[in-house]
Amino acid sequence: MREALVAAAFDLFLSSGFEATTIDDIVTRAGVGRRSFFRYFPSKEDVVFPDHDRCLAEMIAFLDAESDDEPVARVCGAARLVLRMYTDNPTFSVQRYRLTKSVPGLRNHELSVVWRYERAMANYLRGRFANRGDGSLRADVIAAAVVAAHNNALRSWLRSGGEGDASADVNHALEFVRGTWGAEGEGSEDEDTVVVITKRSTPLWRVVREIQTATGQDH
Amino acid sequence: MREALVAAAFDLFLSSGFEATTIDDIVTRAGVGRRSFFRYFPSKEDVVFPDHDRCLAEMIAFLDAESDDEPVARVCGAARLVLRMYTDNPTFSVQRYRLTKSVPGLRNHELSVVWRYERAMANYLRGRFANRGDGSLRADVIAAAVVAAHNNALRSWLRSGGEGDASADVNHALEFVRGTWGAEGEGSEDEDTVVVITKRSTPLWRVVREIQTATGQDH
């Protein structure tokens, strides 16, 4: 019944437009009662994103599970769960992307969906970075960066009509973030190894200052 | 008249709640007609964020202006314009923060406001990074990181009831992002990256010698 409602809704959204379609239109087409609609979806917007609640629950379970993963790598793994939801059904994902882009109300609804994923990741990272002074800042920035990287690659794929290898592109994008912050690991503040990445042309004094800070030799 | 509408609206939101207050209530209290409300605000949500449109326009002008700033530093400067809007009126900002937190519809509206700032920053960075292969990815990730850092510090300040030095905290948070990506500047993709891995306890002179060798600055 849930699937029938989603299918009926999308048929109507694509033929008559999102705004012009009423919930009554949807239930009539699906051949069910109005109350059935609200048993599955709080609003007309929610029927456009029918799998996000399930995916968010899956992400939270993934992040709650025991794991030896380095924290940033783990959050990148969580982002891949969202990607899979899109790539499992490319036609639907591309249709929805076009619909969402053209209806401001849906775009705002999508922002709130994305925000919930970002919060789940930030909460997880906050826990893993609990022993760092800048843990909350670092958690928020990294969660935002992971979501932005994921969405950058996902949107390219959706714009292209679902052509090409979305996974490879998203992995590349996530690697950009993991490469920036992932190597440090949690609680490694007192560990021995220091990694300094710099350009060949960076003035030496600048590199030295960075190393002094990184190794705690700056006081 | 605009200010009177905002003041009347906030009196009512704080005493009767956001949901229970109608636009009719607001215009009655402000002593103006209904059409006057809609001349200034498209919706009841917009009256809660009366200065964001102006601030966004200011940000876009700031980013469009000629400048020698390194791109990430420039975007951090743009974020500071948003902060100033909050700190210019701490009492109002704290009241609004509490209201927004308790009303899901307002929180979603705020997400769309934040999204517009982030888009403005990402568009600017995309222009500055146009000659890089990963320019669009880098632009999106850095814009998201700047917004997340800014909001992390801003929210702490709002949660504290507007106590303490918001500017110092936001500067510290932005510095975390600028320090991560800002030094590189645009167009530096073809430069060689040098990775130095060392023990925390290695004497500094030794690390410096290693870097001199690695970067070819040893002759």
Tab-separated table of C-alpha atoms in Angstrom:
chain	number	residue	atom	x	y	z
A	1	MET	CA	0.000	0.000	0.000
A	2	ARG	CA	2.892	2.319	0.849
A	3	GLU	CA	4.502	1.618	-2.529
A	4	ALA	CA	1.187	2.108	-4.317
A	5	LEU	CA	0.836	5.534	-2.688
A	6	VAL	CA	4.350	6.556	-3.705
A	7	ALA	CA	3.806	5.371	-7.285
A	8	ALA	CA	0.449	7.132	-7.565
A	9	ALA	CA	1.866	10.313	-6.070
A	10	PHE	CA	4.808	10.416	-8.482
A	11	ASP	CA	2.625	9.757	-11.507
A	12	LEU	CA	0.559	12.776	-10.510
A	13	PHE	CA	3.480	15.001	-9.494
A	14	LEU	CA	5.139	14.401	-12.857
A	15	SER	CA	1.989	14.858	-14.939
A	16	SER	CA	0.158	17.639	-13.036
A	17	GLY	CA	2.903	19.176	-10.916
A	18	PHE	CA	3.550	18.902	-7.191
A	19	GLU	CA	1.593	21.951	-6.069
A	20	ALA	CA	-1.492	21.128	-8.145
A	21	THR	CA	-1.722	17.554	-6.845
A	22	THR	CA	-3.776	17.114	-3.673
A	23	ILE	CA	-3.629	14.260	-1.196
A	24	ASP	CA	-7.185	13.421	-2.312
A	25	ASP	CA	-5.914	13.040	-5.893
A	26	ILE	CA	-3.219	10.670	-4.668
A	27	VAL	CA	-5.468	8.420	-2.595
A	28	THR	CA	-8.074	8.314	-5.381
A	29	ARG	CA	-5.470	7.181	-7.868
A	30	ALA	CA	-4.019	4.647	-5.460
A	31	GLY	CA	-7.533	3.421	-4.636
A	32	VAL	CA	-7.175	3.817	-0.869
A	33	GLY	CA	-8.693	6.040	1.823
A	34	ARG	CA	-7.307	9.352	3.038
A	35	ARG	CA	-6.480	7.947	6.436
A	36	SER	CA	-4.230	5.319	4.830
A	37	PHE	CA	-2.129	8.107	3.383
A	38	PHE	CA	-1.538	9.669	6.766
A	39	ARG	CA	-0.740	6.304	8.305
A	40	TYR	CA	2.383	6.273	6.134
A	41	PHE	CA	3.203	9.916	5.493
A	42	PRO	CA	2.827	12.976	7.716
A	43	SER	CA	2.554	15.287	4.696
A	44	LYS	CA	2.579	15.486	0.907
A	45	GLU	CA	6.264	16.442	1.047
A	46	ASP	CA	7.165	13.242	2.868
A	47	VAL	CA	5.850	11.010	0.096
A	48	VAL	CA	8.557	12.497	-2.141
A	49	PHE	CA	11.253	11.168	0.216
A	50	PRO	CA	9.748	7.825	1.268
A	51	ASP	CA	13.010	6.042	2.171
A	52	HIS	CA	14.850	8.661	4.191
A	53	ASP	CA	13.400	7.683	7.581
A	54	ARG	CA	14.471	4.091	7.069
A	55	CYS	CA	17.880	5.208	5.800
A	56	LEU	CA	18.416	7.528	8.760
A	57	ALA	CA	17.565	4.695	11.178
A	58	GLU	CA	20.005	2.470	9.309
A	59	MET	CA	22.701	5.144	9.537
A	60	ILE	CA	22.216	5.608	13.277
A	61	ALA	CA	22.411	1.833	13.817
A	62	PHE	CA	25.580	1.720	11.692
A	63	LEU	CA	27.181	4.506	13.717
A	64	ASP	CA	26.072	2.946	17.014
A	65	ALA	CA	27.548	-0.450	16.148
A	66	GLU	CA	30.953	-1.508	17.485
A	67	SER	CA	33.710	-0.789	14.987
A	68	ASP	CA	37.453	-0.337	14.751
A	69	ASP	CA	37.098	2.206	11.975
A	70	GLU	CA	38.820	5.522	12.321
A	71	PRO	CA	35.996	8.045	13.071
A	72	VAL	CA	36.092	10.048	9.823
A	73	ALA	CA	36.233	6.850	7.764
A	74	ARG	CA	33.227	5.581	9.707
A	75	VAL	CA	31.201	8.677	8.918
A	76	CYS	CA	32.154	8.329	5.240
A	77	GLY	CA	30.794	4.783	5.457
A	78	ALA	CA	27.565	6.191	6.878
A	79	ALA	CA	27.305	8.611	3.929
A	80	ARG	CA	27.620	5.654	1.542
A	81	LEU	CA	24.390	4.225	2.988
A	82	VAL	CA	22.576	7.316	1.724
A	83	LEU	CA	24.190	6.971	-1.680
A	84	ARG	CA	23.040	3.361	-1.915
A	85	MET	CA	19.456	4.421	-1.316
A	86	TYR	CA	19.755	6.676	-4.393
A	87	THR	CA	21.595	4.219	-6.627
A	88	ASP	CA	19.237	1.338	-5.735
A	89	ASN	CA	16.602	3.068	-7.810
A	90	PRO	CA	18.231	5.437	-10.328
A	91	THR	CA	15.102	6.272	-12.345
A	92	PHE	CA	13.124	7.261	-9.272
A	93	SER	CA	16.095	9.194	-7.849
A	94	VAL	CA	16.573	11.207	-11.040
A	95	GLN	CA	12.840	11.967	-11.310
A	96	ARG	CA	12.776	13.108	-7.720
A	97	TYR	CA	15.875	15.261	-8.201
A	98	ARG	CA	14.193	17.121	-11.080
A	99	LEU	CA	10.982	17.519	-9.115
A	100	THR	CA	12.761	18.728	-5.975
A	101	LYS	CA	14.800	21.265	-7.895
A	102	SER	CA	11.704	22.867	-9.367
A	103	VAL	CA	9.582	23.122	-6.191
A	104	PRO	CA	10.964	25.413	-3.447
A	105	GLY	CA	8.858	23.724	-0.750
A	106	LEU	CA	10.389	20.359	-1.615
A	107	ARG	CA	13.884	21.763	-1.664
A	108	ASN	CA	13.338	23.089	1.858
A	109	HIS	CA	11.960	19.744	2.941
A	110	GLU	CA	15.042	18.068	1.517
A	111	LEU	CA	17.274	20.467	3.457
A	112	SER	CA	15.639	19.274	6.677
A	113	VAL	CA	16.213	15.646	5.626
A	114	VAL	CA	19.888	16.317	4.923
A	115	TRP	CA	20.172	18.165	8.216
A	116	ARG	CA	19.055	15.049	10.110
A	117	TYR	CA	21.789	12.953	8.483
A	118	GLU	CA	24.338	15.630	9.282
A	119	ARG	CA	23.184	15.754	12.923
A	120	ALA	CA	23.489	11.956	13.242
A	121	MET	CA	27.070	12.114	11.930
A	122	ALA	CA	28.005	15.101	14.087
A	123	ASN	CA	26.603	13.417	17.212
A	124	TYR	CA	28.625	10.310	16.493
A	125	LEU	CA	31.817	12.303	15.915
A	126	ARG	CA	31.228	14.356	19.040
A	127	GLY	CA	31.267	11.096	20.993
A	128	ARG	CA	34.449	9.908	19.315
A	129	PHE	CA	36.143	13.288	19.811
A	130	ALA	CA	34.918	13.675	23.385
A	131	ASN	CA	38.461	13.806	24.764
A	132	ARG	CA	39.517	16.680	22.527
A	133	GLY	CA	39.172	20.309	23.488
A	134	ASP	CA	37.878	21.209	20.040
A	135	GLY	CA	35.762	18.043	19.738
A	136	SER	CA	32.399	19.695	19.134
A	137	LEU	CA	33.765	22.129	16.549
A	138	ARG	CA	35.700	19.406	14.777
A	139	ALA	CA	32.656	17.108	14.784
A	140	ASP	CA	30.357	19.740	13.274
A	141	VAL	CA	32.853	20.806	10.611
A	142	ILE	CA	33.720	17.267	9.537
A	143	ALA	CA	30.064	16.152	9.437
A	144	ALA	CA	29.224	19.172	7.262
A	145	ALA	CA	32.212	18.492	5.007
A	146	VAL	CA	31.267	14.819	4.569
A	147	VAL	CA	27.678	15.714	3.690
A	148	ALA	CA	28.819	18.437	1.265
A	149	ALA	CA	31.299	16.102	-0.454
A	150	HIS	CA	28.717	13.329	-0.739
A	151	ASN	CA	26.097	15.704	-2.106
A	152	ASN	CA	28.494	17.289	-4.577
A	153	ALA	CA	29.144	13.915	-6.222
A	154	LEU	CA	25.559	12.703	-5.833
A	155	ARG	CA	24.162	15.844	-7.470
A	156	SER	CA	26.537	15.499	-10.472
A	157	TRP	CA	25.289	11.988	-10.958
A	158	LEU	CA	21.620	13.009	-10.640
A	159	ARG	CA	22.151	15.957	-13.009
A	160	SER	CA	23.662	13.593	-15.559
A	161	GLY	CA	20.432	11.565	-15.456
A	162	GLY	CA	21.984	8.748	-13.444
A	163	GLU	CA	24.793	8.015	-15.922
A	164	GLY	CA	28.241	6.859	-14.865
A	165	ASP	CA	29.600	5.369	-11.674
A	166	ALA	CA	28.093	7.242	-8.741
A	167	SER	CA	29.958	5.129	-6.182
A	168	ALA	CA	33.365	5.908	-7.639
A	169	ASP	CA	32.591	9.628	-7.740
A	170	VAL	CA	31.243	9.689	-4.195
A	171	ASN	CA	34.222	7.689	-2.947
A	172	HIS	CA	36.572	10.175	-4.574
A	173	ALA	CA	34.709	13.081	-2.963
A	174	LEU	CA	34.650	11.445	0.472
A	175	GLU	CA	38.332	10.651	0.163
A	176	PHE	CA	38.973	14.375	-0.164
A	177	VAL	CA	37.496	14.864	3.310
A	178	ARG	CA	38.967	11.713	4.853
A	179	GLY	CA	42.391	12.642	3.516
A	180	THR	CA	42.074	16.032	5.166
A	181	TRP	CA	41.066	14.934	8.650
A	182	GLY	CA	40.866	11.170	8.743
A	183	ALA	CA	44.472	10.304	9.475
A	184	GLU	CA	44.415	11.770	12.936
A	185	GLY	CA	42.040	9.292	14.557
A	186	GLU	CA	40.364	9.878	17.870
A	187	GLY	CA	42.269	10.317	21.046
A	188	SER	CA	45.515	10.410	19.112
A	189	GLU	CA	46.460	13.717	20.632
A	190	ASP	CA	49.048	12.015	22.788
A	191	GLU	CA	50.296	9.603	20.135
A	192	ASP	CA	53.768	9.776	18.729
A	193	THR	CA	53.403	10.252	15.020
A	194	VAL	CA	52.965	13.644	13.457
A	195	VAL	CA	52.026	14.005	9.812
A	196	VAL	CA	52.725	17.312	8.132
A	197	ILE	CA	51.485	17.817	4.600
A	198	THR	CA	52.768	20.886	2.850
A	199	LYS	CA	53.467	22.322	-0.584
A	200	ARG	CA	57.011	22.203	-1.827
A	201	SER	CA	56.988	25.970	-2.201
A	202	THR	CA	55.763	26.765	1.322
A	203	PRO	CA	58.393	28.888	3.095
A	204	LEU	CA	60.387	26.822	5.550
A	205	TRP	CA	59.653	29.081	8.527
A	206	ARG	CA	55.969	28.462	7.959
A	207	VAL	CA	56.431	24.703	7.913
A	208	VAL	CA	58.517	24.854	11.063
A	209	ARG	CA	55.836	26.859	12.839
A	210	GLU	CA	53.249	24.304	11.794
A	211	ILE	CA	55.386	21.463	13.093
A	212	GLN	CA	56.014	23.254	16.352
A	213	THR	CA	52.279	23.576	16.820
A	214	ALA	CA	51.600	19.997	15.731
A	215	THR	CA	54.218	18.501	18.012
A	216	GLY	CA	53.400	20.718	20.945
A	217	GLN	CA	56.906	22.232	20.785
A	218	ASP	CA	55.465	25.715	20.515
A	219	HIS	CA	55.734	26.633	24.156
B	1	MET	CA	6.392	50.086	9.920
B	2	ARG	CA	8.630	47.098	9.249
B	3	GLU	CA	10.185	47.376	12.710
B	4	ALA	CA	6.758	47.766	14.298
B	5	LEU	CA	5.607	44.563	12.640
B	6	VAL	CA	8.667	42.661	13.849
B	7	ALA	CA	8.252	43.986	17.394
B	8	ALA	CA	4.535	43.145	17.481
B	9	ALA	CA	5.168	39.693	16.054
B	10	PHE	CA	7.848	38.866	18.619
B	11	ASP	CA	5.715	40.089	21.523
B	12	LEU	CA	3.000	37.714	20.390
B	13	PHE	CA	5.300	34.786	19.522
B	14	LEU	CA	6.874	34.963	22.972
B	15	SER	CA	3.598	35.348	24.875
B	16	SER	CA	1.223	33.134	22.855
B	17	GLY	CA	3.598	30.920	20.872
B	18	PHE	CA	4.488	30.992	17.202
B	19	GLU	CA	1.872	28.538	15.956
B	20	ALA	CA	-1.007	30.157	17.860
B	21	THR	CA	-0.217	33.646	16.572
B	22	THR	CA	-1.901	34.594	13.300
B	23	ILE	CA	-0.870	37.275	10.842
B	24	ASP	CA	-4.133	39.027	11.755
B	25	ASP	CA	-3.026	39.104	15.403
B	26	ILE	CA	0.264	40.671	14.352
B	27	VAL	CA	-1.198	43.412	12.169
B	28	THR	CA	-3.853	44.222	14.773
B	29	ARG	CA	-1.178	44.663	17.435
B	30	ALA	CA	1.036	46.705	15.129
B	31	GLY	CA	-1.986	48.811	14.127
B	32	VAL	CA	-1.547	48.291	10.380
B	33	GLY	CA	-3.449	46.508	7.611
B	34	ARG	CA	-2.907	42.947	6.450
B	35	ARG	CA	-1.550	44.069	3.106
B	36	SER	CA	1.196	46.027	4.837
B	37	PHE	CA	2.443	42.797	6.388
B	38	PHE	CA	2.771	41.108	3.029
B	39	ARG	CA	4.502	44.129	1.565
B	40	TYR	CA	7.413	43.375	3.906
B	41	PHE	CA	7.222	39.643	4.565
B	42	PRO	CA	6.172	36.765	2.306
B	43	SER	CA	5.134	34.625	5.305
B	44	LYS	CA	4.892	34.457	9.087
B	45	GLU	CA	8.207	32.570	9.140
B	46	ASP	CA	10.009	35.423	7.403
B	47	VAL	CA	9.175	37.936	10.110
B	48	VAL	CA	11.273	35.817	12.491
B	49	PHE	CA	14.355	36.379	10.309
B	50	PRO	CA	13.831	39.971	9.195
B	51	ASP	CA	17.485	40.843	8.494
B	52	HIS	CA	18.687	37.818	6.555
B	53	ASP	CA	17.737	39.105	3.098
B	54	ARG	CA	19.682	42.293	3.679
B	55	CYS	CA	22.609	40.351	5.137
B	56	LEU	CA	22.668	37.937	2.202
B	57	ALA	CA	22.722	40.859	-0.240
B	58	GLU	CA	25.572	42.405	1.780
B	59	MET	CA	27.463	39.106	1.677
B	60	ILE	CA	27.083	38.750	-2.079
B	61	ALA	CA	28.295	42.345	-2.584
B	62	PHE	CA	31.259	41.641	-0.288
B	63	LEU	CA	32.180	38.517	-2.235
B	64	ASP	CA	31.708	40.282	-5.583
B	65	ALA	CA	33.984	43.168	-4.601
B	66	GLU	CA	37.608	43.307	-5.730
B	67	SER	CA	39.920	41.893	-3.095
B	68	ASP	CA	43.411	40.474	-2.659
B	69	ASP	CA	42.244	38.113	0.070
B	70	GLU	CA	43.058	34.460	-0.216
B	71	PRO	CA	39.706	32.767	-1.136
B	72	VAL	CA	39.076	30.846	2.105
B	73	ALA	CA	39.948	33.915	4.184
B	74	ARG	CA	37.501	35.917	2.084
B	75	VAL	CA	34.689	33.464	2.748
B	76	CYS	CA	35.494	33.585	6.464
B	77	GLY	CA	35.141	37.366	6.206
B	78	ALA	CA	31.732	36.835	4.606
B	79	ALA	CA	30.685	34.597	7.519
B	80	ARG	CA	31.630	37.376	9.931
B	81	LEU	CA	28.989	39.599	8.319
B	82	VAL	CA	26.358	37.106	9.461
B	83	LEU	CA	27.806	37.056	12.945
B	84	ARG	CA	27.644	40.835	13.139
B	85	MET	CA	23.936	40.740	12.343
B	86	TYR	CA	23.456	38.518	15.404
B	87	THR	CA	25.738	40.425	17.747
B	88	ASP	CA	24.292	43.808	16.750
B	89	ASN	CA	21.172	42.852	18.665
B	90	PRO	CA	21.986	40.170	21.250
B	91	THR	CA	18.630	40.197	23.080
B	92	PHE	CA	16.646	39.739	19.897
B	93	SER	CA	19.076	37.073	18.635
B	94	VAL	CA	18.826	35.028	21.832
B	95	GLN	CA	15.017	35.277	21.894
B	96	ARG	CA	14.858	34.178	18.294
B	97	TYR	CA	17.242	31.289	18.928
B	98	ARG	CA	14.988	29.948	21.690
B	99	LEU	CA	11.891	30.395	19.549
B	100	THR	CA	13.462	28.737	16.499
B	101	LYS	CA	14.657	25.770	18.523
B	102	SER	CA	11.167	25.047	19.800
B	103	VAL	CA	9.237	25.337	16.512
B	104	PRO	CA	10.124	22.746	13.830
B	105	GLY	CA	8.676	24.899	11.037
B	106	LEU	CA	10.985	27.751	12.008
B	107	ARG	CA	13.977	25.472	12.241
B	108	ASN	CA	13.308	24.323	8.689
B	109	HIS	CA	12.925	27.900	7.561
B	110	GLU	CA	16.250	28.715	9.168
B	111	LEU	CA	17.881	25.810	7.332
B	112	SER	CA	16.796	27.362	4.043
B	113	VAL	CA	18.234	30.713	5.146
B	114	VAL	CA	21.563	29.114	6.053
B	115	TRP	CA	21.528	27.207	2.772
B	116	ARG	CA	21.381	30.495	0.827
B	117	TYR	CA	24.472	31.825	2.623
B	118	GLU	CA	26.273	28.566	1.956
B	119	ARG	CA	25.322	28.723	-1.745
B	120	ALA	CA	26.632	32.288	-2.009
B	121	MET	CA	29.964	31.216	-0.513
B	122	ALA	CA	30.204	28.066	-2.632
B	123	ASN	CA	29.464	30.048	-5.818
B	124	TYR	CA	32.192	32.522	-4.948
B	125	LEU	CA	34.713	29.757	-4.221
B	126	ARG	CA	33.771	27.917	-7.397
B	127	GLY	CA	34.775	31.037	-9.306
B	128	ARG	CA	38.056	31.343	-7.457
B	129	PHE	CA	38.825	27.635	-7.894
B	130	ALA	CA	37.722	27.570	-11.537
B	131	ASN	CA	41.152	26.493	-12.741
B	132	ARG	CA	41.310	23.458	-10.465
B	133	GLY	CA	40.053	20.028	-11.456
B	134	ASP	CA	38.413	19.531	-8.083
B	135	GLY	CA	37.199	23.145	-7.863
B	136	SER	CA	33.491	22.448	-7.453
B	137	LEU	CA	34.035	19.752	-4.817
B	138	ARG	CA	36.521	21.903	-2.927
B	139	ALA	CA	34.182	24.904	-3.084
B	140	ASP	CA	31.203	22.980	-1.714
B	141	VAL	CA	33.179	21.319	1.068
B	142	ILE	CA	34.893	24.517	2.214
B	143	ALA	CA	31.653	26.537	2.123
B	144	ALA	CA	29.932	23.873	4.234
B	145	ALA	CA	32.872	23.767	6.646
B	146	VAL	CA	32.895	27.561	7.054
B	147	VAL	CA	29.160	27.640	7.734
B	148	ALA	CA	29.417	24.730	10.203
B	149	ALA	CA	32.319	26.352	12.065
B	150	HIS	CA	30.550	29.705	12.216
B	151	ASN	CA	27.328	28.113	13.433
B	152	ASN	CA	29.087	25.971	16.011
B	153	ALA	CA	30.503	29.069	17.712
B	154	LEU	CA	27.387	31.175	17.135
B	155	ARG	CA	25.130	28.522	18.691
B	156	SER	CA	27.335	28.270	21.802
B	157	TRP	CA	27.030	31.985	22.230
B	158	LEU	CA	23.251	31.953	21.708
B	159	ARG	CA	22.842	28.995	24.084
B	160	SER	CA	24.777	30.914	26.742
B	161	GLY	CA	22.210	33.711	26.463
B	162	GLY	CA	24.581	35.996	24.558
B	163	GLU	CA	27.322	36.005	27.195
B	164	GLY	CA	31.010	36.214	26.338
B	165	ASP	CA	32.889	37.273	23.239
B	166	ALA	CA	31.100	35.811	20.221
B	167	SER	CA	33.586	37.343	17.780
B	168	ALA	CA	36.592	35.712	19.411
B	169	ASP	CA	34.868	32.321	19.442
B	170	VAL	CA	33.742	32.594	15.837
B	171	ASN	CA	37.212	33.728	14.768
B	172	HIS	CA	38.730	30.726	16.500
B	173	ALA	CA	36.260	28.384	14.784
B	174	LEU	CA	36.820	29.957	11.358
B	175	GLU	CA	40.562	29.770	11.872
B	176	PHE	CA	40.178	26.003	12.222
B	177	VAL	CA	38.814	25.891	8.658
B	178	ARG	CA	41.133	28.542	7.212
B	179	GLY	CA	44.120	26.781	8.721
B	180	THR	CA	43.019	23.563	7.049
B	181	TRP	CA	42.538	24.849	3.524
B	182	GLY	CA	43.295	28.529	3.410
B	183	ALA	CA	47.055	28.536	2.994
B	184	GLU	CA	46.981	26.847	-0.375
B	185	GLY	CA	45.333	29.582	-2.349
B	186	GLU	CA	43.730	29.025	-5.703
B	187	GLY	CA	45.488	27.523	-8.693
B	188	SER	CA	48.076	25.708	-6.628
B	189	GLU	CA	47.009	22.288	-7.857
B	190	ASP	CA	50.112	21.716	-9.880
B	191	GLU	CA	52.400	22.246	-6.939
B	192	ASP	CA	54.089	19.282	-5.347
B	193	THR	CA	52.814	18.117	-2.023
B	194	VAL	CA	55.336	17.013	0.552
B	195	VAL	CA	54.352	14.652	3.348
B	196	VAL	CA	56.609	14.486	6.375
B	197	ILE	CA	55.920	11.840	8.998
B	198	THR	CA	57.876	12.154	12.188
B	199	LYS	CA	57.783	11.226	15.871
B	200	ARG	CA	56.491	13.804	18.277
B	201	SER	CA	59.729	13.537	20.195
B	202	THR	CA	62.043	14.111	17.235
B	203	PRO	CA	64.156	17.228	17.814
B	204	LEU	CA	62.964	20.133	15.733
B	205	TRP	CA	66.303	20.744	13.992
B	206	ARG	CA	66.177	17.200	12.714
B	207	VAL	CA	62.668	17.629	11.334
B	208	VAL	CA	63.681	20.865	9.666
B	209	ARG	CA	66.639	19.191	7.989
B	210	GLU	CA	64.338	16.452	6.750
B	211	ILE	CA	61.949	19.003	5.292
B	212	GLN	CA	64.752	20.949	3.665
B	213	THR	CA	65.772	17.770	1.926
B	214	ALA	CA	62.228	16.831	1.006
B	215	THR	CA	61.358	20.236	-0.408
B	216	GLY	CA	64.652	20.753	-2.145
B	217	GLN	CA	65.341	23.825	0.001
B	218	ASP	CA	68.609	22.304	1.193
B	219	HIS	CA	70.821	24.018	-1.322
